[in-house]
Amino acid sequence: MAAHAFNTTQPPPRGRRGVWSLNTPTITILFLWSLVPLLMTLWFSFRRYNLMAPDRIGFDGLGNYRYLLTDPGLALAIWNTILLLGAVLAITIGLGTVLAVLFDQEFFGRGIARVLVLAPFFIMPTVSSLLWKNMMMHPDNGFIAFLMRSVGLKPIDWFAVVPLTSIIIIVSWQWLPFALLTLLTAVQSLDAERKEAARMDGAGPIAMFRYIILPHLGRAIAATTMIETIFLLGIFAEIYVTTSGGPGFASTNLSFLIYRYVLQEYDIGGAAVAALLAIVLANILAFFLMRSFARNLET
Amino acid sequence: MANLQLRRVRKSYDNIEIIRGIDLDLHDEELTVFVGPSGCGKSTLLRMIAGLEEITSGDLFIDGERVNDIPPAKRGLALVFQSYALYPHMTVAENMSFSLKLAGLSKAEREMKVAQAAQILHLESLLTRKPKELSGGQRQRVAIGRAIVRNPKVFLFDEPLSNLDAELRVRMRLELTKLHRQLRATMIYVTHDQVEAMTMADRIVVLNAGVVEQVGTPMELYRNPRNLFVAGFLGSPKMNFLTATVESQNPGNVTVKMADGSRLSVPGQLDISNHSQITIGIRPEHLRLTNTGSLAATVTTVEHLGSESYLHVLTANSEALIVRVSGETAVEADQQVNVEVDSSALHLFDQDGTSLRSR
Ligand SMILES: Nc1ncnc2c1ncn2[C@@H]1O[C@H](COP(=O)(O)OP(=O)(O)OP(=O)(O)O)[C@@H](O)[C@H]1O
Ligand SMILES: [Mg+2]
């Protein structure tokens, strides 16, 4: 009897069908939710479908693919997407980690400083892009131009000369608070006794950071990277407001390329192919991210 | 291997004085136990010695050198935390060698020292594990190992056994005393458990509300507690306390009148006037049940521990006492008994709670 009662390999009383009947509605909705748009995108990618030529709609085979893959803008857009993602991740996480450690210390005015540093996150991307465009980076009236002039330098036209760098700066400014917030929470969750043990073991500030704080932050850094990646792949408003992807394709990323296809060339078919490409790229990135962080997340 | 001196050491947090002037001498190769009730400042005092808390005023000397302003790592002490505070992302070996790595020792040296410590603590087979793959007792040993590899002048322990279950606690207690003898190390051990204090200590420091109540070997404190606090704190079950008045004093003995009207003749001399109120302290093992016992009492509860039993009794005027009797006792609850007091084993305290004599 006792052996029977503790036999955990017994199937649960409810059969498979019972479980399925409960799960089915959710699964169905999620299925439709994610699969229908994907299938439609796939469908359009094989169609000739340009809004400027509504009479020439029809099956186009791999025409859209051929067109896109030979588009000189595509490689640049992929490269810009990766560059934008990598640079913003590096800046926000790097700076965020350092700031998180600093903000964990006691100092005068810490409360106010925390609010100030978090503020950019609550400003809408379009607004902050406009702020940067007209008040900070404007070659004539911008604050940066003013600073450069006041030390005798010649101001630069940020969006014309270094368009992608300018966008990286703006996006980093927006996302730094997010990284700081998540990392600060993680820093604060570090056991005080563990830090004291390290102090007793002879760890100075640098060794403490390197051997105790940074390993402790691993998980938070992984999570922040993933979340930021999801959003940074789709950066759009900042580009739209400031450079419109230009000059040429210099600041066009994949999501802006899709937009250019649809609304500048009215090419739905081409846009669909670019969208599929974006999905593939996102999945490749997700794969590598998951693989490098999966071990981290387990522990 | 070191001598430690504390001179008028004080600690305040925001004007609240937690440690209120402590003078202590801790001797080389001794295991000193700080014991006291929760919140009395034991951990604070230990952390001040370790250098993790600033000393508000007073001086701390290690081997004659004033170390108030020397950072923790440079004091040559090692602290074992109650929570162990192991580094979760490092293996057992890395945990133990972390301090050596920071000190710039070569890999070979580190491995040798870790191997030595692991052998002492029976951790050889666990060196490549992470802390989360260890049991509580094993983690405890790693935390001690982390201290051993540094070969510190003084080992500091802050309630290292309180997270372990009762059986393991008894075993680790023995292992720690063995380790102490084996390493011939100077150790300070903080606990609120008087049993740990009695069993492990070479010397006990009883702390209460930020001051030292008494310092001495376990048996000195057990036999001659300087005041009511120490008398009540050490010993399990606790010492019994009864109120009484001094009735008359003759050369060589004193007669005291108990609250229930019975009289006791206590050998010795007291420095106190007649008719003053005193408190009599008597340990459970110095009370016996006899037909002629002077205190009439009712048994309320009998606790059988097997080898011995504790009778909880209530005297005629409702003073509670605990009497230790043989495990074979046939006494039952609600029974009337006569308790005889071994008057040569009495402790007498004046109204301030100070012992009236040291025998
Ligand atoms: N950082 C602090 N700020 C203010 N008060 C503190 C601080 N740390 C400790 N105290 C106070 O100091 C007193 C002594 O604390 P301590 O931790 O030394 O007690 P303890 O004797 O170790 O007690 P326990 O046996 O419960 O560990 C307590 O009343 C506590 O509230
Ligand atoms: Mg404590």
XYZ file of C-alpha atoms and ligand atoms in Angstrom:
690
model
C 0.000 0.000 0.000
C 2.671 2.407 1.057
C 4.714 1.727 -2.051
C 1.638 2.406 -4.103
C 0.960 5.716 -2.402
C 4.472 6.965 -3.091
C 4.644 5.789 -6.663
C 5.159 9.069 -8.463
C 5.453 7.556 -11.925
C 1.710 6.911 -11.966
C -0.071 8.942 -14.615
C -2.091 11.824 -13.237
C -5.767 10.994 -12.774
C -6.840 13.315 -15.583
C -6.030 11.889 -19.001
C -4.263 13.649 -21.835
C -7.512 14.622 -23.418
C -8.586 16.462 -20.250
C -5.417 18.552 -20.234
C -5.758 19.305 -23.918
C -9.315 20.488 -23.621
C -8.144 23.066 -21.105
C -5.086 24.153 -23.071
C -6.615 24.302 -26.516
C -8.263 27.764 -26.399
C -5.045 29.449 -25.265
C -2.933 27.595 -27.764
C -5.351 28.343 -30.568
C -5.417 32.050 -29.835
C -1.641 32.277 -29.545
C -1.349 30.269 -32.760
C -3.624 32.595 -34.696
C -2.102 35.639 -33.027
C 1.447 34.903 -34.139
C 0.984 32.716 -37.160
C -1.596 34.597 -39.208
C 0.517 37.745 -39.646
C 3.539 35.616 -40.410
C 1.668 33.651 -43.058
C 0.330 36.846 -44.579
C 3.824 38.287 -44.734
C 4.991 35.107 -46.367
C 2.111 35.337 -48.870
C 2.845 38.937 -49.810
C 6.547 38.216 -50.186
C 5.765 36.080 -53.251
C 3.393 38.630 -54.783
C 3.976 41.534 -57.042
C 2.120 44.159 -55.046
C 3.040 47.795 -55.469
C 0.463 50.384 -54.461
C 1.639 52.649 -57.261
C 0.821 49.983 -59.810
C -2.411 48.384 -58.592
C -3.060 46.820 -62.018
C 0.092 44.726 -61.917
C -0.823 42.578 -58.904
C -0.025 38.894 -59.208
C 2.314 36.053 -58.388
C 5.953 37.063 -58.703
C 7.869 33.968 -57.630
C 11.191 34.956 -56.119
C 11.099 38.343 -57.798
C 10.823 40.300 -54.569
C 13.628 38.269 -53.047
C 15.876 38.858 -56.005
C 15.082 42.539 -55.924
C 15.775 42.890 -52.218
C 18.920 40.824 -52.141
C 20.416 42.894 -54.926
C 19.375 46.153 -53.262
C 22.605 47.874 -52.099
C 20.625 49.309 -49.177
C 19.997 45.890 -47.652
C 23.509 44.962 -46.568
C 23.943 48.422 -45.184
C 20.668 48.205 -43.290
C 21.613 44.880 -41.731
C 25.020 46.222 -40.815
C 23.467 49.383 -39.354
C 20.996 47.321 -37.343
C 23.764 45.263 -35.825
C 25.981 48.282 -35.246
C 23.184 50.200 -33.593
C 22.271 47.237 -31.407
C 25.836 46.411 -30.424
C 26.867 49.964 -29.685
C 23.788 50.835 -27.655
C 24.035 47.583 -25.697
C 27.695 48.194 -24.961
C 27.114 51.782 -23.878
C 23.984 51.258 -21.792
C 25.150 48.087 -20.082
C 28.715 49.232 -19.561
C 27.799 52.652 -18.287
C 24.743 51.260 -16.494
C 26.868 48.814 -14.529
C 29.336 51.463 -13.468
C 26.570 53.891 -12.519
C 24.656 51.169 -10.665
C 27.680 50.483 -8.487
C 28.154 54.210 -7.871
C 24.488 54.796 -7.104
C 24.623 51.965 -4.579
C 27.015 54.041 -2.448
C 25.787 56.545 0.062
C 26.282 60.104 -1.145
C 24.632 63.427 -0.639
C 21.634 63.971 -2.943
C 21.427 60.353 -4.000
C 17.626 60.370 -4.125
C 17.491 63.345 -6.486
C 20.320 62.001 -8.611
C 18.445 58.734 -9.030
C 15.296 60.477 -10.217
C 17.245 62.636 -12.656
C 19.137 59.758 -14.171
C 15.948 57.768 -14.641
C 14.045 60.628 -16.294
C 15.006 60.023 -19.960
C 13.234 56.692 -19.921
C 9.902 58.385 -19.352
C 10.201 60.671 -22.348
C 8.626 59.410 -25.553
C 11.173 58.467 -28.244
C 9.796 61.009 -30.711
C 10.012 63.775 -28.141
C 13.495 62.954 -27.009
C 14.651 62.642 -30.621
C 13.242 66.082 -31.348
C 14.957 67.420 -28.245
C 18.260 66.031 -29.359
C 17.772 67.140 -32.926
C 16.803 70.721 -32.246
C 18.303 71.542 -28.871
C 21.412 69.405 -28.507
C 22.817 68.459 -31.909
C 21.589 71.269 -34.090
C 24.618 72.711 -35.925
C 23.522 76.328 -35.335
C 21.396 76.480 -32.192
C 22.353 73.199 -30.538
C 23.841 73.056 -27.089
C 26.713 70.894 -28.264
C 27.468 73.357 -31.044
C 27.450 76.120 -28.459
C 29.902 74.208 -26.280
C 32.173 73.505 -29.224
C 32.117 77.106 -30.361
C 32.837 78.340 -26.866
C 36.059 76.336 -26.782
C 36.939 77.519 -30.269
C 35.979 74.409 -32.223
C 33.945 74.338 -35.372
C 30.542 72.750 -34.674
C 29.652 69.714 -36.742
C 26.392 68.879 -38.386
C 25.811 65.701 -36.470
C 23.085 64.131 -38.566
C 24.858 64.791 -41.837
C 28.387 63.839 -40.836
C 27.924 61.036 -38.312
C 24.254 60.076 -38.646
C 24.442 56.605 -37.134
C 26.649 57.732 -34.265
C 24.157 60.494 -33.511
C 21.341 57.987 -33.385
C 23.396 55.674 -31.189
C 23.925 58.551 -28.773
C 20.222 59.383 -28.659
C 19.102 55.793 -28.223
C 21.756 55.132 -25.578
C 20.586 58.190 -23.683
C 17.065 56.788 -23.726
C 17.981 53.278 -22.684
C 20.647 53.972 -20.110
C 18.039 54.516 -17.365
C 16.478 51.145 -18.048
C 19.815 49.364 -17.811
C 20.727 51.349 -14.726
C 17.446 50.533 -13.026
C 17.623 46.787 -13.553
C 21.307 46.635 -12.698
C 20.921 48.822 -9.626
C 18.249 46.494 -8.305
C 20.618 43.615 -8.853
C 23.521 45.400 -7.168
C 21.342 46.148 -4.184
C 20.292 42.527 -3.881
C 23.903 41.522 -3.272
C 24.259 40.083 0.218
C 26.048 42.606 2.457
C 27.836 39.833 4.313
C 29.249 38.510 1.062
C 30.795 41.891 0.392
C 32.129 42.019 3.920
C 33.603 38.552 3.525
C 35.370 39.767 0.396
C 36.618 42.808 2.272
C 38.014 40.554 4.970
C 39.619 38.482 2.224
C 41.430 41.607 1.087
C 39.334 42.735 -1.863
C 39.688 46.416 -2.679
C 37.097 48.297 -4.763
C 38.377 46.954 -8.080
C 38.692 43.332 -6.994
C 35.282 43.625 -5.340
C 33.787 44.795 -8.625
C 35.594 42.262 -10.735
C 35.176 39.140 -8.601
C 32.064 39.728 -6.509
C 29.746 42.346 -8.023
C 30.167 41.543 -11.714
C 29.522 37.800 -11.359
C 26.511 38.621 -9.227
C 25.215 40.892 -11.999
C 25.559 38.234 -14.695
C 21.930 37.303 -14.675
C 20.657 40.876 -14.638
C 22.997 41.795 -17.476
C 21.718 38.852 -19.510
C 18.098 39.814 -18.922
C 18.751 43.476 -19.704
C 20.572 42.538 -22.896
C 17.695 40.397 -24.088
C 15.010 42.927 -23.334
C 16.977 45.772 -24.883
C 17.720 43.667 -27.952
C 14.041 43.104 -28.568
C 13.370 46.831 -28.557
C 16.568 48.001 -30.227
C 16.049 45.798 -33.286
C 12.936 47.799 -34.019
C 14.298 51.323 -33.492
C 12.309 53.566 -35.785
C 11.067 56.844 -34.354
C 14.538 58.156 -33.590
C 15.602 57.605 -37.195
C 12.393 58.951 -38.638
C 12.575 62.160 -36.631
C 16.262 62.893 -37.102
C 17.821 61.569 -40.323
C 15.037 59.749 -42.152
C 17.542 56.997 -42.705
C 19.964 59.149 -44.598
C 22.139 60.464 -45.951
C 21.618 57.693 -48.460
C 21.277 54.565 -46.390
C 23.831 55.660 -43.784
C 21.384 55.517 -40.892
C 18.794 53.081 -42.223
C 18.272 49.964 -40.188
C 16.084 47.016 -41.133
C 12.872 48.355 -39.674
C 13.418 51.676 -41.396
C 14.204 49.869 -44.636
C 10.854 48.108 -44.435
C 9.222 51.460 -43.943
C 11.078 52.864 -46.931
C 9.810 50.042 -49.099
C 6.232 50.448 -48.039
C 5.774 54.155 -47.703
C 8.402 55.606 -49.925
C 8.209 53.106 -52.732
C 4.771 51.627 -51.936
C 6.273 48.189 -52.497
C 4.327 45.819 -50.219
C 5.989 42.743 -51.674
C 9.481 44.082 -51.085
C 8.565 45.174 -47.576
C 7.297 41.696 -46.802
C 10.604 40.170 -47.818
C 12.511 42.686 -45.709
C 10.235 41.886 -42.792
C 10.923 38.186 -43.181
C 14.602 38.988 -43.193
C 14.193 40.983 -39.990
C 12.486 37.992 -38.389
C 15.316 35.710 -39.446
C 17.897 38.145 -38.126
C 16.044 38.508 -34.817
C 15.912 34.748 -34.476
C 19.588 34.310 -35.204
C 20.401 36.923 -32.575
C 17.980 35.376 -30.117
C 19.577 32.002 -30.661
C 23.032 33.261 -29.841
C 21.812 35.290 -26.914
C 19.923 32.396 -25.441
C 22.832 30.085 -25.932
C 25.372 32.331 -24.297
C 23.082 33.267 -21.442
C 21.156 30.058 -20.894
C 23.794 28.687 -18.566
C 23.826 32.000 -16.763
C 20.095 31.951 -16.270
C 20.056 28.440 -14.886
C 22.199 29.162 -11.860
C 48.442 33.506 17.296
C 47.934 36.770 19.008
C 46.961 38.737 22.036
C 44.090 41.147 21.833
C 43.371 44.068 24.088
C 40.282 46.218 24.190
C 40.451 49.422 26.163
C 37.289 51.394 26.968
C 35.879 50.439 23.601
C 32.590 52.092 22.740
C 30.251 52.115 19.776
C 27.290 54.352 19.045
C 24.854 54.428 16.178
C 23.181 57.836 15.895
C 23.706 58.671 19.553
C 22.468 55.294 20.745
C 25.305 53.630 22.563
C 25.409 49.933 21.744
C 28.803 49.031 23.196
C 29.299 50.906 26.425
C 32.929 50.777 27.417
C 34.518 47.373 27.179
C 37.890 46.397 28.634
C 39.095 42.956 27.737
C 42.268 40.964 27.418
C 42.150 37.984 25.121
C 44.992 35.546 25.351
C 47.018 33.734 22.757
C 45.752 30.279 21.758
C 42.609 30.638 23.810
C 39.082 30.135 22.589
C 37.129 33.013 24.023
C 33.367 32.932 23.789
C 31.270 36.094 23.805
C 27.897 35.105 25.100
C 24.830 37.145 25.917
C 21.191 37.582 25.044
C 20.074 38.656 21.593
C 20.768 42.299 20.852
C 23.377 42.743 23.568
C 26.027 43.762 21.044
C 28.060 40.588 20.577
C 28.115 40.786 16.787
C 28.808 44.490 16.885
C 31.782 43.953 19.168
C 33.107 41.150 16.973
C 32.714 43.255 13.839
C 34.548 46.095 15.523
C 37.429 43.744 16.231
C 37.284 42.536 12.614
C 37.340 46.111 11.346
C 33.963 46.002 9.653
C 32.510 48.505 12.129
C 34.275 51.637 13.168
C 35.217 51.978 16.817
C 33.533 55.123 18.108
C 35.999 55.549 20.945
C 38.553 53.489 22.820
C 41.471 51.431 21.576
C 41.915 48.000 20.094
C 45.352 46.438 20.220
C 46.508 43.316 18.426
C 49.868 42.113 19.700
C 50.428 45.518 21.235
C 49.768 47.448 18.026
C 46.821 49.816 17.916
C 44.711 48.732 14.958
C 41.678 51.051 15.148
C 42.517 52.611 11.812
C 43.844 49.541 10.026
C 41.460 48.134 7.394
C 39.975 44.673 7.986
C 42.132 42.757 5.537
C 45.338 44.140 7.036
C 44.502 43.167 10.606
C 45.293 39.533 9.904
C 41.992 38.283 11.251
C 39.489 35.965 9.609
C 35.767 36.108 10.193
C 33.339 33.236 9.715
C 29.844 34.580 9.169
C 26.606 33.153 10.442
C 25.285 33.034 6.860
C 28.677 31.611 5.720
C 28.718 34.311 2.993
C 30.346 31.989 0.470
C 30.876 33.238 -3.073
C 28.173 31.371 -5.000
C 29.845 31.581 -8.408
C 33.121 30.093 -7.198
C 33.942 26.488 -6.467
C 34.882 25.377 -2.978
C 38.561 25.582 -3.885
C 38.138 29.053 -5.387
C 36.209 30.197 -2.350
C 38.999 29.092 -0.094
C 41.809 30.500 -2.224
C 40.207 33.857 -3.019
C 42.106 35.719 -0.311
C 45.354 34.068 -1.376
C 44.747 35.046 -4.979
C 44.169 38.651 -3.961
C 47.315 38.499 -1.878
C 49.208 37.525 -5.052
C 50.233 33.984 -4.135
C 51.228 31.690 -6.972
C 48.863 29.002 -8.164
C 51.022 26.251 -6.699
C 51.128 27.899 -3.278
C 47.386 28.435 -3.341
C 46.692 24.852 -4.244
C 48.954 23.618 -1.509
C 47.271 25.719 1.162
C 43.808 24.815 -0.026
C 44.754 21.129 -0.016
C 46.021 21.442 3.543
C 42.883 23.157 4.758
C 40.688 20.725 2.850
C 42.429 17.844 4.530
C 41.915 19.300 7.998
C 38.237 19.874 7.258
C 37.597 16.702 5.216
C 36.645 18.684 2.141
C 38.972 17.007 -0.351
C 36.223 15.398 -2.356
C 34.178 18.593 -2.581
C 36.767 21.025 -3.909
C 35.258 21.358 -7.371
C 31.678 21.836 -6.214
C 29.771 25.086 -6.037
C 28.356 26.180 -2.677
C 24.786 25.459 -3.718
C 25.738 21.811 -4.186
C 26.752 21.493 -0.540
C 24.877 20.705 2.645
C 24.688 23.227 5.475
C 27.427 21.516 7.436
C 29.682 21.340 4.389
C 29.159 25.027 3.648
C 30.066 25.745 7.220
C 33.293 23.844 6.801
C 34.105 25.724 3.596
C 33.570 28.997 5.429
C 35.999 27.814 8.103
C 38.378 26.640 5.401
C 38.342 30.090 3.890
C 39.547 31.349 7.254
C 42.155 28.632 7.789
C 44.019 29.177 4.506
C 44.800 32.720 5.540
C 46.516 31.492 8.679
C 45.018 34.402 10.607
C 46.218 35.736 13.925
C 42.712 35.383 15.296
C 39.702 33.450 14.070
C 36.422 35.234 14.604
C 33.166 33.299 14.525
C 29.734 34.915 14.593
C 27.191 32.278 15.612
C 28.559 29.886 13.011
C 26.389 26.969 14.073
C 23.018 28.611 14.425
C 21.865 27.628 10.923
C 22.489 23.939 11.515
C 20.147 21.347 12.942
C 20.589 20.260 16.551
C 22.518 17.093 15.889
C 24.911 18.664 13.414
C 25.408 21.553 15.796
C 26.657 19.222 18.502
C 29.007 17.525 16.053
C 30.374 20.778 14.624
C 30.843 22.055 18.156
C 33.152 19.148 18.888
C 34.915 19.551 15.566
C 35.528 23.223 16.210
C 37.033 22.575 19.644
C 39.192 19.878 18.090
C 40.220 22.263 15.349
C 41.079 24.863 17.928
C 43.424 22.486 19.683
C 44.864 21.163 16.437
C 45.660 24.616 15.038
C 46.578 26.055 18.436
C 44.730 29.089 17.189
C 43.391 32.120 18.976
C 39.652 32.216 18.476
C 36.759 34.436 19.400
C 33.420 32.783 19.176
C 30.125 34.632 19.453
C 26.969 32.841 20.481
C 23.790 33.402 22.404
C 23.698 29.721 23.322
C 25.071 29.215 26.805
C 25.579 25.496 26.150
C 27.970 26.302 23.308
C 29.682 28.791 25.580
C 30.069 26.332 28.441
C 31.242 23.436 26.306
C 33.626 25.199 23.950
C 35.176 28.082 25.813
C 38.531 28.380 27.475
C 37.213 31.687 28.705
C 33.734 33.126 28.607
C 32.877 36.795 28.338
C 29.289 37.381 29.383
C 27.888 40.479 27.707
C 24.677 42.239 28.529
C 23.370 45.470 27.029
C 26.778 46.502 25.771
C 28.798 45.899 28.925
C 30.836 42.960 30.188
C 29.106 41.311 33.114
C 31.833 38.824 33.917
C 34.873 37.130 32.434
C 36.248 33.762 33.429
C 36.548 30.084 32.669
C 33.237 28.275 32.233
C 33.424 26.621 35.644
C 34.476 29.810 37.403
C 31.412 31.555 36.052
C 29.202 28.592 36.787
C 30.381 28.309 40.366
C 30.837 31.962 41.179
C 28.567 34.147 39.110
C 29.195 37.740 40.027
C 25.587 38.792 39.692
C 22.082 37.631 39.051
C 22.395 38.064 35.308
C 25.356 35.721 34.942
C 23.856 33.291 37.430
C 20.646 33.130 35.446
C 22.279 33.068 32.048
C 24.667 30.146 32.464
C 23.387 26.703 33.298
C 20.520 24.690 31.924
C 17.946 24.501 33.343
C 18.384 27.947 34.819
C 19.325 28.645 38.395
C 16.322 28.963 40.721
C 15.800 32.266 42.453
C 13.945 32.735 45.748
C 13.448 35.879 47.768
C 14.436 35.876 51.420
C 15.480 38.200 54.245
C 18.543 38.037 56.428
C 17.324 37.198 59.928
C 20.430 36.891 62.049
C 24.148 36.588 61.602
C 26.377 34.493 63.837
C 30.082 33.909 63.442
C 30.400 31.322 60.708
C 26.818 31.210 59.609
C 23.832 33.305 58.633
C 20.181 32.526 59.102
C 17.857 33.613 56.327
C 14.114 33.544 56.378
C 12.448 32.349 53.212
C 9.309 33.898 51.823
C 7.240 30.932 53.024
C 8.482 31.416 56.565
C 10.938 28.509 56.675
C 14.497 29.202 57.797
C 17.839 28.266 56.319
C 21.204 28.352 57.944
C 23.867 29.347 55.453
C 27.526 28.758 56.277
C 29.886 31.712 55.827
C 29.988 35.411 56.395
C 27.975 38.107 54.633
C 28.600 41.784 54.269
C 25.016 42.854 54.782
C 22.796 44.115 57.574
C 20.045 42.100 59.203
C 16.518 42.298 57.773
C 17.733 43.226 54.312
C 16.036 41.643 51.336
C 18.190 39.225 49.394
C 17.800 36.803 46.524
C 18.833 33.226 46.976
C 20.052 31.373 43.921
C 20.193 27.617 43.856
C 20.868 25.370 40.897
C 18.454 22.512 40.138
C 21.126 19.930 40.926
C 21.525 21.304 44.460
C 17.921 20.669 45.380
C 16.767 17.258 46.602
C 13.527 15.661 47.568
C 13.609 14.366 51.147
C 11.059 13.750 53.844
C 12.678 16.395 56.027
C 13.135 19.047 53.313
C 12.405 22.542 54.543
C 10.444 23.759 51.496
C 7.013 22.300 50.970
C 5.990 22.369 47.339
C 3.608 20.968 44.738
C 4.853 19.336 41.561
C 3.360 20.986 38.471
C 5.192 19.191 35.673
C 7.682 16.361 35.366
C 10.099 16.417 32.427
C 11.747 13.072 31.747
C 14.977 13.275 29.797
C 15.829 9.642 30.379
C 19.062 9.961 32.298
C 17.547 12.582 34.567
C 14.258 14.310 35.173
C 13.319 17.868 35.968
C 10.534 18.568 38.410
C 8.833 21.912 38.071
C 7.468 22.683 41.506
C 5.586 25.550 43.106
C 6.331 26.520 46.725
C 3.612 27.387 49.225
C 3.824 31.051 48.242
C 3.931 30.405 44.496
C 7.610 30.619 43.756
C 8.538 28.348 40.838
C 11.529 26.040 41.209
C 13.153 23.380 39.082
C 14.563 20.320 40.835
C 16.849 17.860 39.121
C 16.189 14.266 40.122
C 17.197 10.866 38.872
C 15.639 9.624 35.678
C 14.054 6.786 37.609
C 11.915 9.085 39.742
C 8.368 7.984 40.485
C 7.172 11.483 41.345
C 4.143 12.620 39.383
C 2.442 15.918 38.721
C 0.227 17.335 41.519
C 2.157 15.402 44.127
C 3.195 17.152 47.366
C 6.953 17.066 47.977
C 9.479 18.452 50.429
C 12.506 20.060 48.852
C 15.780 20.149 50.701
C 18.217 22.913 49.871
C 21.935 22.175 49.902
C 22.839 25.262 51.895
C 26.535 24.992 51.091
C 25.736 25.502 47.398
C 23.644 28.630 47.763
C 24.287 31.857 45.921
C 23.202 35.017 47.665
C 22.571 38.284 45.877
C 21.742 41.679 47.304
C 18.932 43.809 46.021
C 21.048 45.180 43.147
C 21.637 41.639 42.001
C 25.314 41.608 42.992
C 26.669 38.448 44.519
C 27.203 38.789 48.267
C 30.245 36.578 48.370
C 32.558 34.538 46.321
C 33.084 31.147 47.708
N 23.749 49.467 11.734
C 23.073 49.641 12.905
N 22.415 50.788 13.150
C 21.750 50.964 14.311
N 21.673 50.047 15.282
C 22.303 48.873 15.103
C 23.037 48.605 13.903
N 23.549 47.359 13.989
C 23.162 46.870 15.200
N 22.411 47.776 15.866
C 21.832 47.601 17.205
O 22.862 47.220 18.075
C 22.415 46.277 19.021
C 23.341 45.112 19.070
O 23.285 44.428 17.849
P 24.123 43.121 17.615
O 23.891 42.683 16.224
O 25.524 43.333 18.014
O 23.427 42.105 18.605
P 23.834 40.612 18.941
O 24.283 40.595 20.348
O 24.760 40.080 17.941
O 22.435 39.871 18.860
P 22.054 38.475 18.168
O 22.359 37.420 19.182
O 20.597 38.615 17.946
O 22.840 38.345 16.922
C 20.993 45.925 18.626
O 20.121 46.560 19.511
C 20.827 46.482 17.247
O 19.532 46.948 17.056
Mg 24.577 38.708 16.241
